[in-house]
XYZ file of C-alpha atoms in Angstrom:
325
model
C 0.000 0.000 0.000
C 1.654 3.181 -0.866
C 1.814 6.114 2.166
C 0.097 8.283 -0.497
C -3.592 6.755 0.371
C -2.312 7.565 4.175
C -1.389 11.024 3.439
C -4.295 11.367 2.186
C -6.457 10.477 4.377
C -4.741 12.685 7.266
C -5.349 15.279 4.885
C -8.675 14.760 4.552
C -9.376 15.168 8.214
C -7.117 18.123 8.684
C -8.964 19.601 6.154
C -12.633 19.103 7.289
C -11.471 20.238 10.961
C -9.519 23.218 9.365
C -13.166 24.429 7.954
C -14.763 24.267 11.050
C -12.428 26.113 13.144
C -12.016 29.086 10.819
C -15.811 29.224 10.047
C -16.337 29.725 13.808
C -13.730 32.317 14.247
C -15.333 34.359 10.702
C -18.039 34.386 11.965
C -16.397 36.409 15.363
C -15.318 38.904 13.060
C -17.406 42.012 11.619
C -17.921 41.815 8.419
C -16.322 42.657 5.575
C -17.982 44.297 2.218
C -14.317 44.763 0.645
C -11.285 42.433 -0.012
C -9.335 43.925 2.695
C -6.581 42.129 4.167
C -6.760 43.588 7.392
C -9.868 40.783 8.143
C -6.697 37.960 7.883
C -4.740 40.283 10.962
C -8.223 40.473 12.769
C -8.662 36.690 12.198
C -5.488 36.028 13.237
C -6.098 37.732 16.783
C -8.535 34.595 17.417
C -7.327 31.720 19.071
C -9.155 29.437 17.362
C -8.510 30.870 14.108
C -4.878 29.740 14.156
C -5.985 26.848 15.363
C -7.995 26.344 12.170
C -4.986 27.793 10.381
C -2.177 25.199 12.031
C -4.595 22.432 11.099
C -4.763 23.756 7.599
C -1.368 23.865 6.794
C -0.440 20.371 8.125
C -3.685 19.028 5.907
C -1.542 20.711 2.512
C 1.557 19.365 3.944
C -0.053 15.852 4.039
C -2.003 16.515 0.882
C 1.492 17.842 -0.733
C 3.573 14.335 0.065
C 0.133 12.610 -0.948
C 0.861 14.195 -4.267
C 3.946 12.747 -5.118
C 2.279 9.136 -5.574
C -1.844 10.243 -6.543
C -2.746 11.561 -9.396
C -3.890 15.345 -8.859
C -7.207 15.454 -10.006
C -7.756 12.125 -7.272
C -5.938 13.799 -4.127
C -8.308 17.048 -4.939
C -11.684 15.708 -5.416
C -10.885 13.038 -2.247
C -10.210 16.195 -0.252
C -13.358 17.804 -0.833
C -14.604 14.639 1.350
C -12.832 17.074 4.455
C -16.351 19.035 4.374
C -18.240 15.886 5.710
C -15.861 16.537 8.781
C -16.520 19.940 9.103
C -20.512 19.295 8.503
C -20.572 16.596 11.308
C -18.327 18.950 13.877
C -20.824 21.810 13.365
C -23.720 19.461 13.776
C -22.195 17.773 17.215
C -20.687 20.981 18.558
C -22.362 23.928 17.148
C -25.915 22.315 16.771
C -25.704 23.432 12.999
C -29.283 23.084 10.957
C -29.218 21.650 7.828
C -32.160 21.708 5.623
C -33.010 18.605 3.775
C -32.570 20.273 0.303
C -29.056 20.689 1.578
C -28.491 17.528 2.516
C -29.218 16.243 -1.089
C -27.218 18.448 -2.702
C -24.064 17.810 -0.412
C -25.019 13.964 -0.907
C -25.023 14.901 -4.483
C -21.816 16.948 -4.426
C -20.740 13.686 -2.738
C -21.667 11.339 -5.756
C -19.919 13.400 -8.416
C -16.828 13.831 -6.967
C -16.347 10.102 -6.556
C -17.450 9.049 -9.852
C -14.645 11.621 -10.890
C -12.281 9.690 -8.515
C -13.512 6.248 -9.938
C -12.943 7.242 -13.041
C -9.230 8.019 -12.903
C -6.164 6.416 -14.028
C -3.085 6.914 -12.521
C -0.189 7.807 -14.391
C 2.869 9.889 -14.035
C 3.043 13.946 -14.164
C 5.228 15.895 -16.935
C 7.219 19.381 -15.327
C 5.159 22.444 -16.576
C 7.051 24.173 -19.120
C 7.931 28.619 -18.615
C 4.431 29.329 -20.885
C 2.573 27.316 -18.652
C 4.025 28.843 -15.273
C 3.426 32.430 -16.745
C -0.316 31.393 -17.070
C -0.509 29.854 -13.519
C 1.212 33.167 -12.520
C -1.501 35.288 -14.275
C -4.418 33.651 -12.439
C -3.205 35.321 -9.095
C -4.323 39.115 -9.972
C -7.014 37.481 -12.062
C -8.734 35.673 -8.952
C -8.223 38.762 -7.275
C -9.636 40.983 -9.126
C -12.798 38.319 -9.450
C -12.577 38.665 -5.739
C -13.344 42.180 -5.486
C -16.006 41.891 -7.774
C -17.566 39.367 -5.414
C -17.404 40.489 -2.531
C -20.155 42.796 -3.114
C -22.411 39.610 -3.181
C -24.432 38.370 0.349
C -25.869 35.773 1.873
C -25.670 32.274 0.405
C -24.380 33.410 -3.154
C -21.743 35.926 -1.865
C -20.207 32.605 0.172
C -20.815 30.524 -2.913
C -18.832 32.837 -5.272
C -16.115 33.939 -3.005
C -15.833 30.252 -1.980
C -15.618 29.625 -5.680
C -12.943 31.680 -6.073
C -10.804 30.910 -3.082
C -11.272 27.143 -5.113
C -9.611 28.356 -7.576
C -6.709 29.371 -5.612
C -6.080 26.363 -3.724
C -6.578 24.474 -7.379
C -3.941 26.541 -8.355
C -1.664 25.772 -5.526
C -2.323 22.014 -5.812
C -1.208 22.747 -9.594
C 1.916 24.173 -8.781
C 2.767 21.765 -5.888
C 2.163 18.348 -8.400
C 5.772 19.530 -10.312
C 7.341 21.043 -7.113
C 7.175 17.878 -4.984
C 9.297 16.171 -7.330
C 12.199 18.532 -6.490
C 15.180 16.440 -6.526
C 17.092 18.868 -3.567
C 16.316 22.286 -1.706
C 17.701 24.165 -3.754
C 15.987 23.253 -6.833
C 12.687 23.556 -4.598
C 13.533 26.828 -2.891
C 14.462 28.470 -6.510
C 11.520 26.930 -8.173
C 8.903 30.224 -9.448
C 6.232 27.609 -8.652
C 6.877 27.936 -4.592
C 6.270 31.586 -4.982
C 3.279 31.316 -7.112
C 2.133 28.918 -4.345
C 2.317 30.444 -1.407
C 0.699 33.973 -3.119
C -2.598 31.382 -4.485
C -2.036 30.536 -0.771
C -2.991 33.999 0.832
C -5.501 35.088 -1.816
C -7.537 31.856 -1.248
C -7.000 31.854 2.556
C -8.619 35.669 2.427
C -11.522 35.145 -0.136
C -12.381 31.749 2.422
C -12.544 33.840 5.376
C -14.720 36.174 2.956
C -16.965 33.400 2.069
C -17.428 32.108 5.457
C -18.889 35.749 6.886
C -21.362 35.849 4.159
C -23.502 32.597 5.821
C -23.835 29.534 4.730
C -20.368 27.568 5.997
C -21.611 24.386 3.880
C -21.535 26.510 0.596
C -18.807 28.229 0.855
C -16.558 24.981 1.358
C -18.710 23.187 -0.970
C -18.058 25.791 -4.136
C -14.178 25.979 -2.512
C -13.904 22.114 -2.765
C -15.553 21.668 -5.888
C -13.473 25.025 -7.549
C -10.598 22.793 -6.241
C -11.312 19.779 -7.105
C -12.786 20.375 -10.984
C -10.169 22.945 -12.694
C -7.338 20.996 -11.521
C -9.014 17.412 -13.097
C -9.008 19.502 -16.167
C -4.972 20.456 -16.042
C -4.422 17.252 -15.226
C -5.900 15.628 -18.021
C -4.767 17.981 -20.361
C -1.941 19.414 -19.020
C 0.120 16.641 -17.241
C -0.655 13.614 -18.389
C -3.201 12.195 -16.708
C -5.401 9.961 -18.130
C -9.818 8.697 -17.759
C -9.476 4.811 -17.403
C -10.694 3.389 -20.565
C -14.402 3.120 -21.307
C -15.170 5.331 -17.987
C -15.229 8.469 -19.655
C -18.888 8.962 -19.364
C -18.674 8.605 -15.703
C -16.267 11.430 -15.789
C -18.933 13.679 -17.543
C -22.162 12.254 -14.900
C -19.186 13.307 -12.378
C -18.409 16.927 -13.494
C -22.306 17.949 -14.171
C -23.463 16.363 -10.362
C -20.651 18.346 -8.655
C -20.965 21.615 -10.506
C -24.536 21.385 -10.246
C -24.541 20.559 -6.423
C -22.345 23.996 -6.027
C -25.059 26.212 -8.053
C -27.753 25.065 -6.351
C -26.268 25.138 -3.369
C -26.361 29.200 -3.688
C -29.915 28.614 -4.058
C -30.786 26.419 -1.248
C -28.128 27.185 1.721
C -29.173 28.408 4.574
C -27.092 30.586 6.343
C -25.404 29.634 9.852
C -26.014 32.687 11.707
C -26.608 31.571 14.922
C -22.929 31.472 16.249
C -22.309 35.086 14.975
C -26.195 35.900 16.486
C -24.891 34.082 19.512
C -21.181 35.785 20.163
C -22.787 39.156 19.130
C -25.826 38.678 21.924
C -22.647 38.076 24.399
C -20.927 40.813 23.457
C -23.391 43.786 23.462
C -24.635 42.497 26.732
C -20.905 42.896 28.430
C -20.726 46.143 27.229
C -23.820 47.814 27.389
C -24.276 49.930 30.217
C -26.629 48.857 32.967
C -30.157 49.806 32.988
C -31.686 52.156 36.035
C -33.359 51.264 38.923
C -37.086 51.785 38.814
C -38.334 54.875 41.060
C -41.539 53.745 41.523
C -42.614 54.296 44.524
C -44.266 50.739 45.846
C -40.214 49.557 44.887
C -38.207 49.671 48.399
C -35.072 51.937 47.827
C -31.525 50.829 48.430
C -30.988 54.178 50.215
C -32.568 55.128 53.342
C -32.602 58.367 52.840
C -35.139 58.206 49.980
C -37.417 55.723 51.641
C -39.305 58.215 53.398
C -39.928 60.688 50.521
C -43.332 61.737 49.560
C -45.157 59.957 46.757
C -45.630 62.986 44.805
C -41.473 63.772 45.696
C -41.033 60.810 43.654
C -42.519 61.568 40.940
C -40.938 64.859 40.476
C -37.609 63.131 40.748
C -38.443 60.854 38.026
C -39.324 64.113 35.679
C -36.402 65.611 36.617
C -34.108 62.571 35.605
C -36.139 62.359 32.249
C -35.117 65.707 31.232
């Protein structure tokens, strides 16, 4: 058995944990209705943000060494299996409603993506030649300026497009890391364009997911992120690097793609939105801080101060007058 189906699965789980954590901390955080990367500093001044962030970045590592065995388009669509994790966490810990129409269409989701893992063949990965590095290059101002575009969007379609596009970020990095995890030594890996291409894919999807996430709906925004990672990267694969559709199993490759891009555009339409941990931390906050509310002055109410126990009834009510004004 090769360590790649291992790597994999620790990936899977980092991943699906990864979701959860950051979705709670998002949804700590006011929101914002520009791509500003001052919400990535805010985030980061949550415990349980970095948390979510740690848990992240060991899921690529294991999903990068997972890599050097799997074909890419099977370690991405077997990674979008990380938002069953983060669907059961948020039903156990955060009591997380999900409507049935949901259900379906992550069921559905479900389907496609592993008739697009059945249907793989794996083979070996070519190097990307300087033409095809410039184009991976290009897609970082691209996705950004996309970004800014959608972040205008709310509710269950802002997280669905911004998740989208965060996707296609991460695709991009698990494009770029296929070729770089075959580096023979560190220097060939540290002087490789493809690192830096990486890690900037890196912070451009990690801020359009944090987008995504304050929008609503958690289980959309991963959803179009998964399936934006999962899809594009199938395509480059096939196309690109070699990989290959096992023989006579190309049709289950086309049921595949339609049931998971399908599941992500209804999923705008159907998501609810989890706002009852931002409704909940919000409720928490404004009561520490508001100010506390006056004792009444009527006068059947006993009065902590003697002094004013004695007072007239009609005393009373002049005070109360006064205090109004």
């Amino acid at each position: 058995m090769s360590f790649g189906w291992v790597f994999l699965g620790a990936s899977v789980a980092g991943y699906g944990v990864a979701n959860f954590l950051q979705s709670v901390a998002a949804a700590r955080v006011s929101v914002h209705s520009k791509l500003d990367p001052g919400l990535l500093l805010k985030l980061a001044g949550h415990r349980i943000y970095v948390a979510g962030l740690l848990c992240q970045l060991a899921a690529f590592a294991f999903a990068f060494f997972a890599r050097r065995d799997l074909p890419l388009f099977l370690v991405q669509t077997a990674v979008a299996a990380g938002l069953g994790v983060t669907v059961l966490l948020g039903v156990a810990l955060l009591h997380w409603r999900h409507p049935v129409s949901e259900v379906v269409l992550l069921g559905t989701l479900v389907l496609g993506l592993t008739a697009l893992i059945i249907s793989a063949e794996v083979s070996q990965s070519r190097p990307l030649n300087p033409v095809e590095v410039a184009a991976l290059a290009l897609t970082v101002p691209i996705v950004g300026l996309l970004g800014r575009l959608a972040v205008k969007l709310h509710g269950a379609p802002g997280s669905v497009a911004l998740g989208a596009l965060s996707g296609l970020s991460f695709g991009a990095v698990a494009i770029a890391s296929r070729p770089l995890a075959g580096a023979h030594s560190l220097g060939a890996f540290v002087t490789d364009p493809l690192l830096y291409i990486l890690l900037a894919h890196t912070v451009v999807g990690q801020l359009l997911l944090g987008l995504a996430m304050q929008r609503g709906s958690t289980t959309a925004a991963v959803a179009s992120m998964d399936a934006a990672a999962a899809i594009p990267p199938a395509l480059v694969g096939l196309l690109l690097l070699g990989d290959r559709i096992a023989p006579g199993r190309g049709w289950l490759a086309a049921v595949g793609f339609v049931l998971a891009l399908g599941s992500v555009l209804l999923l705008s339409r159907y998501a609810e939105p989890q706002h009852h941990v931002r409704e909940k931390y919000e409720g928490r906050e404004r009561r520490r801080c508001a100010p506390e509310a006056p004792r009444s002055l009527d006068p059947g109410d006993a009065h902590p101060l003697s002094a004013t126990r004695n007072v007239p009834k009609n005393q009373h009510v002049r005070t109360g007058r006064a205090s109004a004004r």
